[in-house]
Short mmCIF file of C-alpha atoms in Angstrom, two decimals:
data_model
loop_
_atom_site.label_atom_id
_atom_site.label_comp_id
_atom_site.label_asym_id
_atom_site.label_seq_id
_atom_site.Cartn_x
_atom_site.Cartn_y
_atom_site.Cartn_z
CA UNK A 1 123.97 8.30 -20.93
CA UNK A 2 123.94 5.04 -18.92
CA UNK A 3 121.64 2.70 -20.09
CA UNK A 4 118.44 0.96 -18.63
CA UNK A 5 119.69 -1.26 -15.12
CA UNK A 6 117.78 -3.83 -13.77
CA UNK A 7 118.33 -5.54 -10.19
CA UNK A 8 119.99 -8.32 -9.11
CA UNK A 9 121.03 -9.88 -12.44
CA UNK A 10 120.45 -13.77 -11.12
CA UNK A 11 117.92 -14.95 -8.38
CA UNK A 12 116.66 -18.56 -6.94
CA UNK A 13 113.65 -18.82 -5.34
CA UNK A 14 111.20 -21.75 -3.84
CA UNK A 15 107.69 -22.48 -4.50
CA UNK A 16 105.50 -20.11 -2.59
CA UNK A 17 108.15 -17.45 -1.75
CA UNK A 18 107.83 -13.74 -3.08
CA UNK A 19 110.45 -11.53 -5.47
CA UNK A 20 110.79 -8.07 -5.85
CA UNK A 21 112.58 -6.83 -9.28
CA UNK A 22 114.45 -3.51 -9.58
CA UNK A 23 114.60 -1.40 -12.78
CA UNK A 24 116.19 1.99 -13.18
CA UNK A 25 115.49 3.51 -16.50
CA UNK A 26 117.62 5.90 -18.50
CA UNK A 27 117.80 9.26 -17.58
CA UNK A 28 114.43 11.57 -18.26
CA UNK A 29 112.55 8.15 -19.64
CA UNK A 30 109.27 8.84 -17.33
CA UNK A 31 107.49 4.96 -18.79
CA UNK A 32 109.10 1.49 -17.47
CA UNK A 33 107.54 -1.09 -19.47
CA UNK A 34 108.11 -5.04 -17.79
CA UNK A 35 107.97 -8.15 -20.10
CA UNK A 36 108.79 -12.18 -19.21
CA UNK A 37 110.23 -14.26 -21.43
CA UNK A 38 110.44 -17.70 -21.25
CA UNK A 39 111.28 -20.44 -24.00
CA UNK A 40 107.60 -21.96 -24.45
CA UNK A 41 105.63 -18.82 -24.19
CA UNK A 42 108.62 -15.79 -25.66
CA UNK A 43 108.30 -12.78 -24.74
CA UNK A 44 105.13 -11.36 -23.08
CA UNK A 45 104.14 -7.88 -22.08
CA UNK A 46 103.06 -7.65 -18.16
CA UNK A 47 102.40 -3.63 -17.02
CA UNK A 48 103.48 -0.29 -18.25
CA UNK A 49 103.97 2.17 -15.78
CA UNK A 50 104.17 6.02 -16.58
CA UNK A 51 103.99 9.29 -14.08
CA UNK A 52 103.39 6.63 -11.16
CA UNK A 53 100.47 5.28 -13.25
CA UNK A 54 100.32 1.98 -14.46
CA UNK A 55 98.84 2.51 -18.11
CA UNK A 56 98.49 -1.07 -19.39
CA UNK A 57 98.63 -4.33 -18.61
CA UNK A 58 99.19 -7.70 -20.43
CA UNK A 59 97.03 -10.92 -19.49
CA UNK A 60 99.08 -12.23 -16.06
CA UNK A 61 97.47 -13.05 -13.06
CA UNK A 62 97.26 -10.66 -9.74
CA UNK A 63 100.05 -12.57 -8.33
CA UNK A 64 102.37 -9.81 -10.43
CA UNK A 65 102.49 -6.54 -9.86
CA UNK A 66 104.53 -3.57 -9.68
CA UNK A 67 105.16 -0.28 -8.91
CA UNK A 68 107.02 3.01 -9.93
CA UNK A 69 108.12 5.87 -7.98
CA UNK A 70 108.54 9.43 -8.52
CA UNK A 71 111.81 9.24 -9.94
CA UNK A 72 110.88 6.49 -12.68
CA UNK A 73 112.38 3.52 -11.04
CA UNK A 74 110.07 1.04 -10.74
CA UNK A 75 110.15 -2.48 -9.14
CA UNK A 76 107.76 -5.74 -9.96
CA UNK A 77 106.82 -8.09 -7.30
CA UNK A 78 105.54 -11.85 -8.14
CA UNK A 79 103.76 -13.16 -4.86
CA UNK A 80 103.48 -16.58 -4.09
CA UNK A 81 106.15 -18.09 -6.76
CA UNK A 82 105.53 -20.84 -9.21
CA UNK A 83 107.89 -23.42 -10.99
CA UNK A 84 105.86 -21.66 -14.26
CA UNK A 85 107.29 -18.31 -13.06
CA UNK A 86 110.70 -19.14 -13.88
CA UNK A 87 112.04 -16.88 -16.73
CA UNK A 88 114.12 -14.02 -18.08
CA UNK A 89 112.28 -10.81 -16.32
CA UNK A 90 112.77 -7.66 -18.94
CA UNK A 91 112.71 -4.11 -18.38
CA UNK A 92 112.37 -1.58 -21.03
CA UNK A 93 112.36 2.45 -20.67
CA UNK A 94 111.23 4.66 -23.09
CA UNK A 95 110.77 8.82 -22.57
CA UNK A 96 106.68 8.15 -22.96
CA UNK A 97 104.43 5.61 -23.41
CA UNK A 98 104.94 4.33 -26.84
CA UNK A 99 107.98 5.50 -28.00
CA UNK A 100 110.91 3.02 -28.61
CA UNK A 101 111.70 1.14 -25.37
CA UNK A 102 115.49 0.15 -24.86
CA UNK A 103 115.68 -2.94 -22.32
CA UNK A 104 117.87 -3.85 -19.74
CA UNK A 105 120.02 -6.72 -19.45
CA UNK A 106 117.02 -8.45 -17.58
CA UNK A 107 116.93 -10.44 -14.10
CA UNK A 108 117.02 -14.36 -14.75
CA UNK A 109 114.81 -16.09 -12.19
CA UNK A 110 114.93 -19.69 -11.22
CA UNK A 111 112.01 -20.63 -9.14
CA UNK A 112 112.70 -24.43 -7.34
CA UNK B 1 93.48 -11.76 -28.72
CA UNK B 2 96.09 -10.30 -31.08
CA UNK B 3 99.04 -12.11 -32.55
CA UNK B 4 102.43 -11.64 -34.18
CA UNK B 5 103.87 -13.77 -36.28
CA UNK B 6 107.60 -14.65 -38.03
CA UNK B 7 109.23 -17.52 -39.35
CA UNK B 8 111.13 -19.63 -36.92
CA UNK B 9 114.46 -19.90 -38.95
CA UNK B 10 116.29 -18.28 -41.71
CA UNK B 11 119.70 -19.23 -42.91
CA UNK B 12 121.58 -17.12 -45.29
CA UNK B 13 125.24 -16.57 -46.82
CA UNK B 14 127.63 -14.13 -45.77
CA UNK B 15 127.24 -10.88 -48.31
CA UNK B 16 124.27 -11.91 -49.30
CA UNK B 17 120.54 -10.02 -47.89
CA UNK B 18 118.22 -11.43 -45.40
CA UNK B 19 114.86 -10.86 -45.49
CA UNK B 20 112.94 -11.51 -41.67
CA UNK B 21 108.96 -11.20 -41.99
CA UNK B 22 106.23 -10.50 -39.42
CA UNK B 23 102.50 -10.61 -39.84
CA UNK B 24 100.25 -8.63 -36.97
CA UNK B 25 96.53 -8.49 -36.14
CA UNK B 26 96.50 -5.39 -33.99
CA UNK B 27 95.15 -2.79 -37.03
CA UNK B 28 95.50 -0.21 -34.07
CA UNK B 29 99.57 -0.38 -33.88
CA UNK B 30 100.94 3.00 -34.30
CA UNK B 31 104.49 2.01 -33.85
CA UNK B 32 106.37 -1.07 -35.40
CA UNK B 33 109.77 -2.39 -33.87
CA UNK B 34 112.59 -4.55 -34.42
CA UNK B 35 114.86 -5.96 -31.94
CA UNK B 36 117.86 -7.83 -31.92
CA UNK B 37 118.67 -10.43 -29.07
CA UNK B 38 122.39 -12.55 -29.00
CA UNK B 39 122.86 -15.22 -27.02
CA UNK B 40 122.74 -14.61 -23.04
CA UNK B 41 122.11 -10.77 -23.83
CA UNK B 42 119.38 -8.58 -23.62
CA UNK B 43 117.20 -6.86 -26.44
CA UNK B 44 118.86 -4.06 -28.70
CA UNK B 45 116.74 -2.08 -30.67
CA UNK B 46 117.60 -1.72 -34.34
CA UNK B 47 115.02 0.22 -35.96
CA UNK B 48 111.56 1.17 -35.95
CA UNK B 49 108.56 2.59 -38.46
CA UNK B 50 105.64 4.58 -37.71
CA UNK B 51 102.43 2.94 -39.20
CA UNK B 52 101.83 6.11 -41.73
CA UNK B 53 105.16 5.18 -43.52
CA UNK B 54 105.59 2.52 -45.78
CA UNK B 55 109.45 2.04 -45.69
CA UNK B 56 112.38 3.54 -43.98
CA UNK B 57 116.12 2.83 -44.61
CA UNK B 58 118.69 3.17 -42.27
CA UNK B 59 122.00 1.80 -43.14
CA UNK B 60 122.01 -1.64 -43.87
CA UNK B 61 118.32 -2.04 -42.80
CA UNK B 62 115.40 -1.22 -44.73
CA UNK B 63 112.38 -1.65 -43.26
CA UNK B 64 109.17 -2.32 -45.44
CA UNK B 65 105.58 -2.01 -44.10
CA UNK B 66 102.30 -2.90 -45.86
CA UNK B 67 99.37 -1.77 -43.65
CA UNK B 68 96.65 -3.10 -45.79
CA UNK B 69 98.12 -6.39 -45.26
CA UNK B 70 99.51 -6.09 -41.87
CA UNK B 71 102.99 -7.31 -42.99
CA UNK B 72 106.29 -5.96 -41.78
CA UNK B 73 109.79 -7.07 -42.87
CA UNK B 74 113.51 -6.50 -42.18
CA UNK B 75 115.50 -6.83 -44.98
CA UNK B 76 119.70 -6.53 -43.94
CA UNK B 77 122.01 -5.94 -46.99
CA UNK B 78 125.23 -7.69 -46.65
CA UNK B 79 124.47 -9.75 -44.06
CA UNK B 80 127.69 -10.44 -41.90
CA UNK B 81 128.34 -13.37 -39.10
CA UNK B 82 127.72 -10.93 -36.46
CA UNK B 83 124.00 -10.67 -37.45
CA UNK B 84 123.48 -14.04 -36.42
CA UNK B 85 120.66 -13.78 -33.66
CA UNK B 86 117.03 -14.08 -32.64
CA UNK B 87 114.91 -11.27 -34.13
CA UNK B 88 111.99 -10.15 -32.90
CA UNK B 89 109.50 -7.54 -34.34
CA UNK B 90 107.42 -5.51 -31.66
CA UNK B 91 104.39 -3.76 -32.16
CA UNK B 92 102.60 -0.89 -30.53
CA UNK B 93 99.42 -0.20 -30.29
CA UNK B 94 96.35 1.10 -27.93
CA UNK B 95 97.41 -0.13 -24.58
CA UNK B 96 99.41 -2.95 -26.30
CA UNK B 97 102.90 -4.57 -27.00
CA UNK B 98 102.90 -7.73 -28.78
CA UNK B 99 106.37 -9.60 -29.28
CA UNK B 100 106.51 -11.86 -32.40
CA UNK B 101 107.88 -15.38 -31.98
CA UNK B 102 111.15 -14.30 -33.28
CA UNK B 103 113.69 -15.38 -36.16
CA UNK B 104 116.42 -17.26 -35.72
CA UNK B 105 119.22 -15.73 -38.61
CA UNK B 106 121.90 -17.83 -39.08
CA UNK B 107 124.47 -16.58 -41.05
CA UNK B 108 126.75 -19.39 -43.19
CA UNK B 109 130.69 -18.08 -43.37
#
């Protein structure tokens, strides 16, 4: 079973541009979790998505947000981009919400 | 707001066991993770516990949880060079995920 993929691997950005982030989870996993991690703050939960739904959501302003579609993908978008937003974006897939996520390989953004 | 926390570092022999420890607030986590990250890689999930066990053991892990105190720990039996790597406990609760701040296990050939 291939595993969680997230899309593209690297990115570089400028202040005030906008980045969409691609994650297709494994096979029949219906919840897409997102988390940043960066080396000052580690790892921090942003939204859970499940059935379309977004279920929770972690303390990060409205600039992020995200989506998923009726096959599970799902994609995050961070509007107008900060030097702060710089950091390893992970996704994680698990069959429902809750259950043991498996992550992706993540998407590295570099915001200049 | 809630909070997980581990030791920073932990430095141990080959062959002999590492012990990792997390501390939680969230009394509502149902689930209790641990995840392995190497360098430049992502996160690989090792093992988990449901909060109405108090230990599981799968190979070389055991995993101990004490729910009164809201401690979790990790312990690895023969610890080998290829465990060397940030690990991070994860837990699950209401609408939550909290990370810990992850342990650094370096293991000394």
């Amino acid at each position: 079973k291939a595993g969680v993929t997230q899309t593209p691997r690297y990115l570089i950005k400028t202040r005030g541009q906008q980045v969409t982030l691609s994650c297709s989870p494994i096979s029949g996993h219906r919840s897409v979790s997102w988390y940043q991690q960066t080396p000052g703050q580690g790892l921090q939960f942003l939204f859970e998505y499940f059935s379309e739904t977004q279920r929770n959501k972690g303390n990060f302003p409205g600039r992020f947000s995200g989506r998923q579609f009726s096959n599970s993908r799902s994609e995050m978008n961070v509007s107008t981009l900060e030097l702060g937003d710089s950091a390893l974006y992970l996704c994680a897939s698990s069959f429902r919400e809750g259950n043991e996520q498996f992550f992706g390989p993540g998407t590295r953004l570099t915001v200049l | 707001g809630e909070d997980v926390e581990q030791s920073l570092f932990l430095s141990v022999r080959e062959g002999d066991s590492s012990v990792i420890n997390c501390t939680y607030t969230d009394s509502s986590s149902t689930y209790l993770y641990w995840y392995k990250q190497e360098p430049g890689a992502g996160l690989q999930l090792l093992t988990y516990i449901f909060s109405n066990m108090d230990m599981k053991q799968d190979q070389r892990l055991t995993v101990l949880l004490n729910k009164k105190d809201k401690h979790l720990s990790l312990r690895i039996a023969d610890t080998q060079t290829g465990d060397s790597a940030i690990y991070f406990c994860l837990t699950s609760g209401t609408y939550k995920y909290i990370f810990g701040t992850g342990t650094r296990l370096k293991v000394l050939a």
